[in-house]
XYZ file of C-alpha atoms in Angstrom:
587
model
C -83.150 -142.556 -24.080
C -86.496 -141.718 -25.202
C -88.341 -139.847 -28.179
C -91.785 -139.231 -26.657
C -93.312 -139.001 -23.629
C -96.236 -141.413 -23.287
C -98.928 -138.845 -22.938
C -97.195 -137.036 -25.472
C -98.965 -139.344 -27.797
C -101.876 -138.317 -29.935
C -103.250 -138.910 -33.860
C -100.609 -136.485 -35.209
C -97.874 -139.209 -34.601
C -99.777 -142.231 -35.922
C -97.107 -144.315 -38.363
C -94.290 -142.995 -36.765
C -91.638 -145.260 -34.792
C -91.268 -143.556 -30.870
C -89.354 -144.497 -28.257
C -90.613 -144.573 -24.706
C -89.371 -144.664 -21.099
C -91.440 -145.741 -17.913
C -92.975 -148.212 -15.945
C -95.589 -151.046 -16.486
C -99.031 -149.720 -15.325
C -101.020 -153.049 -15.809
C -100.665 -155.856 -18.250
C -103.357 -158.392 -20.140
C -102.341 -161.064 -22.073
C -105.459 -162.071 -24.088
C -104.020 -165.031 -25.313
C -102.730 -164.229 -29.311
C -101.476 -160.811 -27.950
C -100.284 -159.061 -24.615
C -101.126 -155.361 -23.668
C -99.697 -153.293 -21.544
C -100.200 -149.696 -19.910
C -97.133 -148.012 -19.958
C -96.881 -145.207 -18.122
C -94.322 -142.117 -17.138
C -95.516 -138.506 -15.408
C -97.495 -137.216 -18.176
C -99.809 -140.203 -18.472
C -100.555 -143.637 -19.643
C -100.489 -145.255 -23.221
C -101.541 -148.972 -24.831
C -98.869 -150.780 -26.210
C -99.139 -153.889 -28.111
C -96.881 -156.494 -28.720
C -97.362 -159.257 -31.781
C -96.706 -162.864 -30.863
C -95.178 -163.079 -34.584
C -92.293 -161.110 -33.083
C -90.951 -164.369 -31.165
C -88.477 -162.793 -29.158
C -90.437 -159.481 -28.060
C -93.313 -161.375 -27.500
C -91.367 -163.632 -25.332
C -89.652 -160.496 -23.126
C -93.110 -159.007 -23.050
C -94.077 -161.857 -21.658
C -92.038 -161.146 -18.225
C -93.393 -157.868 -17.501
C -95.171 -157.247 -14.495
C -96.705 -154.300 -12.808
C -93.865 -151.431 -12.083
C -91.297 -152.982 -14.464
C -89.213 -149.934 -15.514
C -88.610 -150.819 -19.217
C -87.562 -148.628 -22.484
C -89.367 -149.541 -25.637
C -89.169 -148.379 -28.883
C -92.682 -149.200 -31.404
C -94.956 -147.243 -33.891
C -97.769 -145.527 -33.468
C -100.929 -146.103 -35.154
C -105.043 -145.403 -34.832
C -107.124 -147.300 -32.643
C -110.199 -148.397 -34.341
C -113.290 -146.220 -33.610
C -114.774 -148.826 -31.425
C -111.767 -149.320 -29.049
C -111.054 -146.156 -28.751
C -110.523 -145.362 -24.445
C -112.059 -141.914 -24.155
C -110.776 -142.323 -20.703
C -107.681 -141.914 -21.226
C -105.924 -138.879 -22.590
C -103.919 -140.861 -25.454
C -107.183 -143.814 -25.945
C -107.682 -142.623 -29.444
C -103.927 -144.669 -30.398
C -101.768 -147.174 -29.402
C -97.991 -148.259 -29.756
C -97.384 -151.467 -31.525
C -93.841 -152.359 -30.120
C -90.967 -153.666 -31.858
C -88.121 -153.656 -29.055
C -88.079 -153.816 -25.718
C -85.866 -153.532 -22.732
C -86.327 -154.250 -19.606
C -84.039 -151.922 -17.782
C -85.161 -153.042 -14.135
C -87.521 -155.561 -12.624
C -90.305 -154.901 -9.743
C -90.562 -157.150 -7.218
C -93.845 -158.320 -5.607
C -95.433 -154.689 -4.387
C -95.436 -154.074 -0.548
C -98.584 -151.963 -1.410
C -101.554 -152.654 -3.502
C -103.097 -149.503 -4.991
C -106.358 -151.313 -6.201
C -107.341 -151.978 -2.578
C -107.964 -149.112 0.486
C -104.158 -148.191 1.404
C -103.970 -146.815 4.670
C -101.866 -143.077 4.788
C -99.270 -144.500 6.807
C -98.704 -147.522 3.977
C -98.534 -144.286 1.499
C -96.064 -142.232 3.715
C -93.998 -145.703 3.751
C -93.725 -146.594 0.429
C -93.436 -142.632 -0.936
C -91.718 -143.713 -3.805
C -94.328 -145.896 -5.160
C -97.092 -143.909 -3.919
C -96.073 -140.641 -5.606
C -96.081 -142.841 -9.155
C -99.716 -142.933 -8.567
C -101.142 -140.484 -11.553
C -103.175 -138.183 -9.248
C -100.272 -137.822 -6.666
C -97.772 -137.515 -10.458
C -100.444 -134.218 -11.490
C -100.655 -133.120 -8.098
C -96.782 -132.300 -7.370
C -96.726 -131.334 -11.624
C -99.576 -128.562 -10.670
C -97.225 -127.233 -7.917
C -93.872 -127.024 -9.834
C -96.153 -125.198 -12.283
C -97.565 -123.242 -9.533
C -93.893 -121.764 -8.162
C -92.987 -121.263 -11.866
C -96.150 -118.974 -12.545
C -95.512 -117.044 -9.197
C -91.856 -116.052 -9.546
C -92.855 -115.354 -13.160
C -95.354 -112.663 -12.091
C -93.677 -111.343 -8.755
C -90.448 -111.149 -10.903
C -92.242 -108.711 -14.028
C -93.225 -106.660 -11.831
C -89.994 -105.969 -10.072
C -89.346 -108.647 -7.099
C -86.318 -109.731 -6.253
C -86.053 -113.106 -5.214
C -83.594 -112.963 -1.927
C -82.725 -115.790 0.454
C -82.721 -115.370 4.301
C -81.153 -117.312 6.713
C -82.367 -121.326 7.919
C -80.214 -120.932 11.094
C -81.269 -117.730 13.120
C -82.095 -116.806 16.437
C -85.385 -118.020 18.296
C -88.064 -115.711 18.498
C -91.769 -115.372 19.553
C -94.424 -115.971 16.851
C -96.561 -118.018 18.244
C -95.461 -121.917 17.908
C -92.656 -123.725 19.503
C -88.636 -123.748 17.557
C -87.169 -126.279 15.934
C -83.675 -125.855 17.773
C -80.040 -126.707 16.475
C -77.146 -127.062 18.986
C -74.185 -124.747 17.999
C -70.859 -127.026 17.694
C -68.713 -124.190 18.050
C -71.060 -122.135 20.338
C -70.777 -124.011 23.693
C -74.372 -124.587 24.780
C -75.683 -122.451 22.421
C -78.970 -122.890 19.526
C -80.155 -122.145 16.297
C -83.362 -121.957 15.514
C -84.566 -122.734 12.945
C -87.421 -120.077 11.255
C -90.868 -120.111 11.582
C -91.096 -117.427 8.978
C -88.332 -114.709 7.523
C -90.597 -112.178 8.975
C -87.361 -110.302 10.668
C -84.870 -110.389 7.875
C -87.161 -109.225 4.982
C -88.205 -106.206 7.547
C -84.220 -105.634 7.180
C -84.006 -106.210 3.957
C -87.017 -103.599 3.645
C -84.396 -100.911 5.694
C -81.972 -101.769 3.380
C -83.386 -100.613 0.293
C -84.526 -103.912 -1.222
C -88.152 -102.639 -1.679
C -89.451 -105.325 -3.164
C -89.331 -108.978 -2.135
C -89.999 -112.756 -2.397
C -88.886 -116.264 -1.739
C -90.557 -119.681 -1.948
C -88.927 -120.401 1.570
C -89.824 -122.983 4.120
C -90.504 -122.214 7.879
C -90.221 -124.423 10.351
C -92.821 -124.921 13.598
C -92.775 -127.353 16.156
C -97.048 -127.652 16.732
C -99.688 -130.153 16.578
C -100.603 -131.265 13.228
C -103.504 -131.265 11.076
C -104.586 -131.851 7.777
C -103.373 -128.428 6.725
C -100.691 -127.822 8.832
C -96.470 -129.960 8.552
C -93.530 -128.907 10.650
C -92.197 -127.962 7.557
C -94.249 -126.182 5.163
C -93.789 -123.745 2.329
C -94.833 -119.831 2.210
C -94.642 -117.442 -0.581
C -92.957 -114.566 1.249
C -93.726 -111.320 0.006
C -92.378 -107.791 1.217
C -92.874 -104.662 -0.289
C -91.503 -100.711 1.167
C -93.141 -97.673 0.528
C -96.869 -99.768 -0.181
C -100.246 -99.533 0.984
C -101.910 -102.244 2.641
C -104.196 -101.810 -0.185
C -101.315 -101.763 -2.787
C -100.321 -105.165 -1.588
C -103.656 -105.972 -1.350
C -104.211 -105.233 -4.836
C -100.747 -106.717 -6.258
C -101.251 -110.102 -4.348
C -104.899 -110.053 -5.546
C -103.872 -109.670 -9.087
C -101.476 -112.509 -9.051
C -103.547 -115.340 -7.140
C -106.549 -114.640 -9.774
C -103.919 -114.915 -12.659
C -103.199 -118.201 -11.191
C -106.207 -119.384 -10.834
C -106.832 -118.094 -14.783
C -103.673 -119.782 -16.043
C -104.014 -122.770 -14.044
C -107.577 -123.871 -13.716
C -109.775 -121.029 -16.161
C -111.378 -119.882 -13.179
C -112.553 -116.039 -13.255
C -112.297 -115.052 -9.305
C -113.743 -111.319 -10.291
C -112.415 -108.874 -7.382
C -112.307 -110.174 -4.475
C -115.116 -108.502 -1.531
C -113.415 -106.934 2.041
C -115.187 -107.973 4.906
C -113.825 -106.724 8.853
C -113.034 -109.087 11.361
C -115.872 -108.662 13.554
C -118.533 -108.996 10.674
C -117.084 -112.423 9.639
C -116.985 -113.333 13.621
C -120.394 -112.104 13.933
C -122.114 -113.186 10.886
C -119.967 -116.462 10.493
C -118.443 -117.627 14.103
C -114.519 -117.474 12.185
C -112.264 -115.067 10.605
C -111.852 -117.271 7.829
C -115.079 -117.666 6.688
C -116.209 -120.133 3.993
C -118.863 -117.475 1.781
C -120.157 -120.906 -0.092
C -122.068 -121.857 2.874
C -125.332 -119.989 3.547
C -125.816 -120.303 6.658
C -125.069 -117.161 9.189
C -125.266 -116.486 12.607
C -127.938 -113.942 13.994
C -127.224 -112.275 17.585
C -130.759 -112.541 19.993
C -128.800 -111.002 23.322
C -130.364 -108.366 23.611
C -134.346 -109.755 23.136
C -133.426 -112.347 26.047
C -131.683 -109.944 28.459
C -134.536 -110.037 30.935
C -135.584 -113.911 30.341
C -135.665 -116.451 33.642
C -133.640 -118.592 32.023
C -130.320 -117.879 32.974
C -128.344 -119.896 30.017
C -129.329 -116.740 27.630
C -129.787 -114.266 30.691
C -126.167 -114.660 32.245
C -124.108 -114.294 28.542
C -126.832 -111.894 27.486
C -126.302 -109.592 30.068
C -122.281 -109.916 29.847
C -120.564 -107.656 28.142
C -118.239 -110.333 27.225
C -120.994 -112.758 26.826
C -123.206 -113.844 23.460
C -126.106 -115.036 22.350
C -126.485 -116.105 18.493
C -128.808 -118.304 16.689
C -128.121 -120.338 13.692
C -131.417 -121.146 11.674
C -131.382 -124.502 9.533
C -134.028 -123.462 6.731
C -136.137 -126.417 5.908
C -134.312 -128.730 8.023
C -137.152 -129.367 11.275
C -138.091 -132.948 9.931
C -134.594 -134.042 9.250
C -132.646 -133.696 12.099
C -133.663 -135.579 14.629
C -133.248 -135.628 18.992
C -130.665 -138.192 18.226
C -129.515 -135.326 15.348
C -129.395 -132.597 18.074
C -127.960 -134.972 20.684
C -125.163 -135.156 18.414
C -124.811 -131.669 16.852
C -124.943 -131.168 21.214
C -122.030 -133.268 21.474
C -120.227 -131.806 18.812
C -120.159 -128.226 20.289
C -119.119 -129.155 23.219
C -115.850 -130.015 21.536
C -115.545 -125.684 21.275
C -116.591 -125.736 25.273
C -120.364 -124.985 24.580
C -122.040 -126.445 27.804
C -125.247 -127.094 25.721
C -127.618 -126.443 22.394
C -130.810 -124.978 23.000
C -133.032 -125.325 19.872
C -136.296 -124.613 18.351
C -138.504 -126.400 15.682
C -140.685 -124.184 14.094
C -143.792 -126.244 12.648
C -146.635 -123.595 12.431
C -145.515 -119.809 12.209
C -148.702 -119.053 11.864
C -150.064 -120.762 15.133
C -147.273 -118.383 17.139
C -146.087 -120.192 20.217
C -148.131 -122.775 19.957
C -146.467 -123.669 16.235
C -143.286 -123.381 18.000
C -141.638 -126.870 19.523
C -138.779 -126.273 21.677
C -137.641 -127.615 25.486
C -136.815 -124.108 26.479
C -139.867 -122.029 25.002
C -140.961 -121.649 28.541
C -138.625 -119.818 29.894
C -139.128 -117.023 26.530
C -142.040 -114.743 26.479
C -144.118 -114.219 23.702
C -142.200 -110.755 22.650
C -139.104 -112.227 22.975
C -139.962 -115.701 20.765
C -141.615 -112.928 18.191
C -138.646 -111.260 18.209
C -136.357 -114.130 17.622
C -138.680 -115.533 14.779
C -138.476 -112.173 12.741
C -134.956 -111.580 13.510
C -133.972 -114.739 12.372
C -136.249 -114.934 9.312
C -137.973 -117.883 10.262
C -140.467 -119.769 8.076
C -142.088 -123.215 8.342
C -140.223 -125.993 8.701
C -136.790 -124.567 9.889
C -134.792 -125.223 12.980
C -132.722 -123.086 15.215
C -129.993 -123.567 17.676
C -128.816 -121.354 20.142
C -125.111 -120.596 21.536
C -124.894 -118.178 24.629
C -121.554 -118.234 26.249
C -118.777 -116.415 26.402
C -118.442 -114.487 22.745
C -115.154 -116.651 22.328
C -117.274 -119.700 23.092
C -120.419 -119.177 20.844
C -118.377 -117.838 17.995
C -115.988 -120.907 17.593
C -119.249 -123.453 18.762
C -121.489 -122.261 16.856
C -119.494 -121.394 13.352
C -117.935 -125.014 13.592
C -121.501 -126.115 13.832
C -122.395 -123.625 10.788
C -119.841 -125.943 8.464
C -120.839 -129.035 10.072
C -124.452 -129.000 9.299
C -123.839 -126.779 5.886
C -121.813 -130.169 5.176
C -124.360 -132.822 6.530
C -126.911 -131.453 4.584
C -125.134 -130.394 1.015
C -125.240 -126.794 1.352
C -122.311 -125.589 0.256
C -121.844 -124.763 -3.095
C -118.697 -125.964 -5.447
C -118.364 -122.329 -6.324
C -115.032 -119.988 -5.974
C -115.601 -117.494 -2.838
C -112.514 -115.527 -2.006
C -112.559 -112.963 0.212
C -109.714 -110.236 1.986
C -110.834 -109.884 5.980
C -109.450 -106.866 7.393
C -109.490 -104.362 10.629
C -108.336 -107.142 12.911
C -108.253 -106.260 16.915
C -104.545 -105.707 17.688
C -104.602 -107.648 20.543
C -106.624 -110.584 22.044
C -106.857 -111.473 25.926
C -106.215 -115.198 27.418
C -104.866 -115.969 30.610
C -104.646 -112.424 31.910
C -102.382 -111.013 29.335
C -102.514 -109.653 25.740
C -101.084 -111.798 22.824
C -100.824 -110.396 19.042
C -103.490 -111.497 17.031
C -100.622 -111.959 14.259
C -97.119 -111.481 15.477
C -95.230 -108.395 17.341
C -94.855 -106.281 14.309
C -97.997 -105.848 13.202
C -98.597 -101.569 13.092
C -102.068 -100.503 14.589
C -104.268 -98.420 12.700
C -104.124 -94.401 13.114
C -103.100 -94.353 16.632
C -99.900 -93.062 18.187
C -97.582 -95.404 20.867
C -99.174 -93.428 23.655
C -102.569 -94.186 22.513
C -102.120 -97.683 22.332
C -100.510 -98.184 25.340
C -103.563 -96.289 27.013
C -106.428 -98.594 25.021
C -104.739 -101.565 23.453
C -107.790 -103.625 23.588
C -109.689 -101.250 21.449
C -106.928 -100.613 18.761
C -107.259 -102.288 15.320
C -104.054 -103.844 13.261
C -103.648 -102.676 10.544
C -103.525 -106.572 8.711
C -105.365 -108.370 6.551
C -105.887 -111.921 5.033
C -106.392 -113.659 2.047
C -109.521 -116.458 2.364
C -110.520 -118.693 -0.086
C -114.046 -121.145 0.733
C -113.153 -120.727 4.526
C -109.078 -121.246 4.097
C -106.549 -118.540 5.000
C -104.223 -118.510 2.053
C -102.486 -115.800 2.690
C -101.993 -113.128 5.830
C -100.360 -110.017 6.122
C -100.247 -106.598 7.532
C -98.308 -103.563 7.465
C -95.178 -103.129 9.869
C -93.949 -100.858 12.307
C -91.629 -98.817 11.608
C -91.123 -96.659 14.484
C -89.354 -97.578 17.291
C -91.573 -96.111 20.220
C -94.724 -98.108 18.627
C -92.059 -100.968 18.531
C -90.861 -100.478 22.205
C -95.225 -99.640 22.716
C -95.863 -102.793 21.694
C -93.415 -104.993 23.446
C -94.767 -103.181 26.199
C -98.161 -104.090 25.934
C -97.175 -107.545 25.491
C -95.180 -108.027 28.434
C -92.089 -108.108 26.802
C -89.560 -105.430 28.800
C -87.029 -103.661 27.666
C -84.218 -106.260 28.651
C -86.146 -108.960 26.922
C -86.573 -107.285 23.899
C -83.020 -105.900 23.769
C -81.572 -109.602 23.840
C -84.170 -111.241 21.284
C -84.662 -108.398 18.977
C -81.679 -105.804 19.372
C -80.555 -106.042 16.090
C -84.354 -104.985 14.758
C -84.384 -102.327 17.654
C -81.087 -100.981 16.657
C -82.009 -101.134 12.606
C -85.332 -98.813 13.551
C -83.164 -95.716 14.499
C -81.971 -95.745 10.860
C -83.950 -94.407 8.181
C -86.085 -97.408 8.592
C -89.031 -97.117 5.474
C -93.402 -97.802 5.699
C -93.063 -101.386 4.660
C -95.681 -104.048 4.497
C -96.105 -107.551 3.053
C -97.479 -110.946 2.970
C -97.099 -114.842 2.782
C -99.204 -117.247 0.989
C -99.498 -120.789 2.299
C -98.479 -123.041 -0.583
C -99.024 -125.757 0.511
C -102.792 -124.589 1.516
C -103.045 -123.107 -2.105
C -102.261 -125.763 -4.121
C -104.398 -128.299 -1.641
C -106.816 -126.043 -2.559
C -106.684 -125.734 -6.565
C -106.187 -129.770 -6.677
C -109.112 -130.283 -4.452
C -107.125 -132.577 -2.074
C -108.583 -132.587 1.479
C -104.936 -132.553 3.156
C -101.566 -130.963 2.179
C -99.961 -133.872 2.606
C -101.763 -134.609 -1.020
C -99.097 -131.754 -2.586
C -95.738 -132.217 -0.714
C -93.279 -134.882 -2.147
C -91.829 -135.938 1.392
C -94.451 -135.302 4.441
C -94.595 -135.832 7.865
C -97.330 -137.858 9.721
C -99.563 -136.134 12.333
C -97.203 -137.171 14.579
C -94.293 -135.038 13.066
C -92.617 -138.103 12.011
C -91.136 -139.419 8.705
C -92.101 -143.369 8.424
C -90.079 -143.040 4.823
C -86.402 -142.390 6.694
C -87.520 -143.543 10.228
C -86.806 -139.856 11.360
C -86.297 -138.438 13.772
C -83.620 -141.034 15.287
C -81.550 -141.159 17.867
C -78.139 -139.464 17.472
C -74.916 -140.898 18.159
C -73.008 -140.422 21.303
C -70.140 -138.856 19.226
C -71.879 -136.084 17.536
C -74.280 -135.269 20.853
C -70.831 -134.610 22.821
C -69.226 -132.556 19.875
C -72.069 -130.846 20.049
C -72.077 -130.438 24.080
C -75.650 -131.759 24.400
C -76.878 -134.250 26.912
C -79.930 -136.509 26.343
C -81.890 -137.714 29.239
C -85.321 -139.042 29.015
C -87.889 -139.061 31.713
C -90.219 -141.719 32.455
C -93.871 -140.782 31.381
């Protein structure tokens, strides 16, 4: 039906007749002639049409915003002094000479020239995705996909699909469930990753693979996270985790090359507890200067129990965050806030210091707890924290949990309220992550149940699992896990080991994860891998602020689908075929 695209359009074509297939953009009649924007996924371009044309000019005269139409016209040059250096295709026009009007737009239930609210967006999808940033954003992503599979596949990846219905297992979210028809009273779940078939597809001699797969986990939103969301699933046998390192490395800076011209360079390794103690997060954002400095051990003997107690826990910390130049700005109405805003982490306060005369000592020093700090201490404090004139610095001391997620959400807050960060490209691998992590009495995986420790055997682990390291590792980009990974275990007594440590018996793990168990005892190869967010990645290279910017069809925070009304009630038919009863409790 068409020749041309419309931002296929450019000086080459000018004189010859095109044909064109889209939608109205906007439309101005200036009196002796209309204009239009016509528009279809690769951009926008002026037509014309000439009231001596009777009939056209007539048609032409119907159109209204979204009008899908087909028109067929010649190109020519805009003059120099109308040219719309906005526009990608400004420098010509189309002056029409048919037109069809292949289906009308009624009255919009959304007006894009006005504040739309998300929910409007999620309701209208249709028209919303139209919308040329939302048009490039899902055009970046197809191209995206296209440029991974085309790298993962030259250099020897086989793309493999696993199953959607499997078996529920533990990785740290809730299932998404299906009820078995012929299964009496029996599930599917569906996956929150492939993580245990490409581990089997690693024993069967598949050494390396991929899939663009979704996963599937019931949790409370965000702006980065959907029930359903798309990973780049890699798995790779008889690899380093520095040879997946490297491979993975090599193909998100070719991206980023291909797809924007940005140079990443190599990418620096940083361990777990330097980016918790320097930064308060194991994803931290390098574009941010700020860091956090640890003072326990100059206030151990203070009065002042707040920094005494955590200071002289061995679970406890102390850590200041200095503001450089920042005294003057930030007000007690400031601090009340920043105050506020930690104690969203579970920080029961923000101490704080002003320092207005370094040279004055103590006395250039304003603060409400300075009392309670001798003079070595505060000397200490100032030099380990590099203060000069003019700078502020707060002060976490909890529990190390506490301060590190208080205080390194307050290190991006303020690095945001006062235009720190930089617009630069700071990608980083963060490795050496504790195996375990303690909350409620018991150990959890910092990543999931397969993660292999680093050069320890099953009975050393079991003796000292707090103090083991995984051997994992994860991809951040300007404070954004990408990607995470680690290498596997392959051995079924660090298997059993580590069911063990996390409370998992032998019973339990026989009836959720025999079929791994049983696979183990067979030749079973070193494999590792990894899986890339996509969704996260693209957010990231389009420089949307949500992934909801780069999926076609998403869910609201609530997990819900305004679009299709979903989810919705099911029919009493297909609930009793499928032997499930619904009863709802009064909340």
């Amino acid at each position: 039906m068409r020749s041309h695209y419309c931002g296929q359009l450019e000086t080459s074509l000018v004189d010859q007749p095109v044909t064109l297939c889209g939608w109205v953009n906007k439309r101005r009649d200036l009196g002796g002639l209309i204009f239009i924007d016509m528009r279809d996924r690769t951009g926008l371009v002026q037509v014309v049409f000439d009231p001596d044309q009777q009939a056209l000019f007539e048609t032409a005269n119907k159109l209204r915003q979204e009008f899908c139409i087909r028109l067929t016209g010649t190109v020519r040059a805009r003059p120099d002094s109308q040219i719309n250096k906005s526009m990608a295709t400004g420098a010509v026009e189309v002056m029409a000479t048919e037109l069809e009007i292949i289906s009308r737009a009624e009255p919009l239930p959304i007006d894009f020239n006005q504040q739309v609210s998300e929910e409007q967006r999620l309701r209208y999808r249709y028209l919303d995705l139209r919308r040329p940033n939302m048009s490039h954003n899902l055009q970046f992503r197809a191209k995206v996909t296209s440029a991974v599979r085309r790298f993962l596949d030259d250099n020897g990846f086989l793309d493999i699909e696993t199953p959607m219905l499997t078996r529920a297992t533990p990785e740290g979210a809730r299932d998404y469930l299906v009820p078995s028809r012929t299964h009496k009273g029996k599930f599917f779940a569906l996956p929150q990753s492939p993580q245990l078939f490409k581990q089997l597809l690693m024993m069967s001699g598949f050494d390396r693979y991929y899939q663009i797969v979704k996963c599937f986990r019931d949790e409370d939103l965000r702006a980065d996270r959907q029930p359903e969301f798309t990973q780049i699933d890699i798995e790779t046998s008889f690899m380093s985790a520095d040879q997946v390192m490297a491979v993975t490395e090599q193909m998100v800076r070719g991206l980023f090359q291909q797809m924007l011209d940005v140079d990443l360079g190599e990418f620096p390794r940083m361990t777990w507890h330097e980016a918790m103690r320097r930064f308060g997060s194991d994803k931290p954002d390098l574009r941010n200067p700020l860091e956090l400095v640890d003072v326990a051990d100059v206030l151990q003997e203070v009065e002042f129990k707040v920094f005494s107690g955590p200071a002289n826990d061995p679970k406890g910390r102390v850590a200041a965050l200095k503001v450089p130049g920042k005294a003057d700005a930030i007000s007690r109405k400031a601090i009340d806030e920043y105050t506020n805003f930690v104690g969203i982490y579970g920080a029961k306060g923000l101490a704080w210091m002003k320092i207005n005369d370094l040279a004055a000592g103590r006395e250039g020093v304003q603060s409400p707890v300075l009392k309670f700090i001798p003079d070595a201490a505060l000397t200490a404090i100032l030099e380990r924290t590099a203060a000069a004139n003019g700078d502020i610095i707060f002060f976490g001391a909890d529990k190390a949990s506490v301060v590190a997620e208080a205080m390194g959400a307050l290190r991006l807050k303020v690095g945001q309220d006062f235009d720190l960060v930089s617009d630069e490209w700071r990608p980083l691998w963060v490795v050496d992550f504790p195996m375990f992590e303690e909350a409620d009495g018991r150990l959890y995986a910092i990543h999931h149940p397969f993660t292999a420790p680093v050069n320890v055997t099953a009975e050393e682990l079991k003796a000292n699992p707090e103090a083991a390291l995984s051997n994992a590792y994860d991809m951040v980009l300007n404070g954004v896990e990408v990607g995470g990974g680690s290498v596997r275990i392959h051995n079924n007594d660090m298997q059993q080991a580590a069911f063990e440590i996390l409370g998992i018996g032998k019973a339990e793990a026989q009836e959720k994860f025999g079929f791994l168990l049983e696979a183990l005892k067979y030749g079973t190869p070193p494999h590792a891998g990894l899986a890339f967010g996509l969704d996260r990645l693209v957010m990231l290279m389009v420089g949307a602020s949500s992934i909801r910017e780069v999926i076609a069809f998403p869910k609201t925070t609530t997990a819900a689908c305004v679009l299709t009304d979903a989810p919705g009630v099911a029919n009493p038919e297909a609930l009793a075929e499928l032997h499930v009863a619904v009863t709802v409790k009064d909340s």
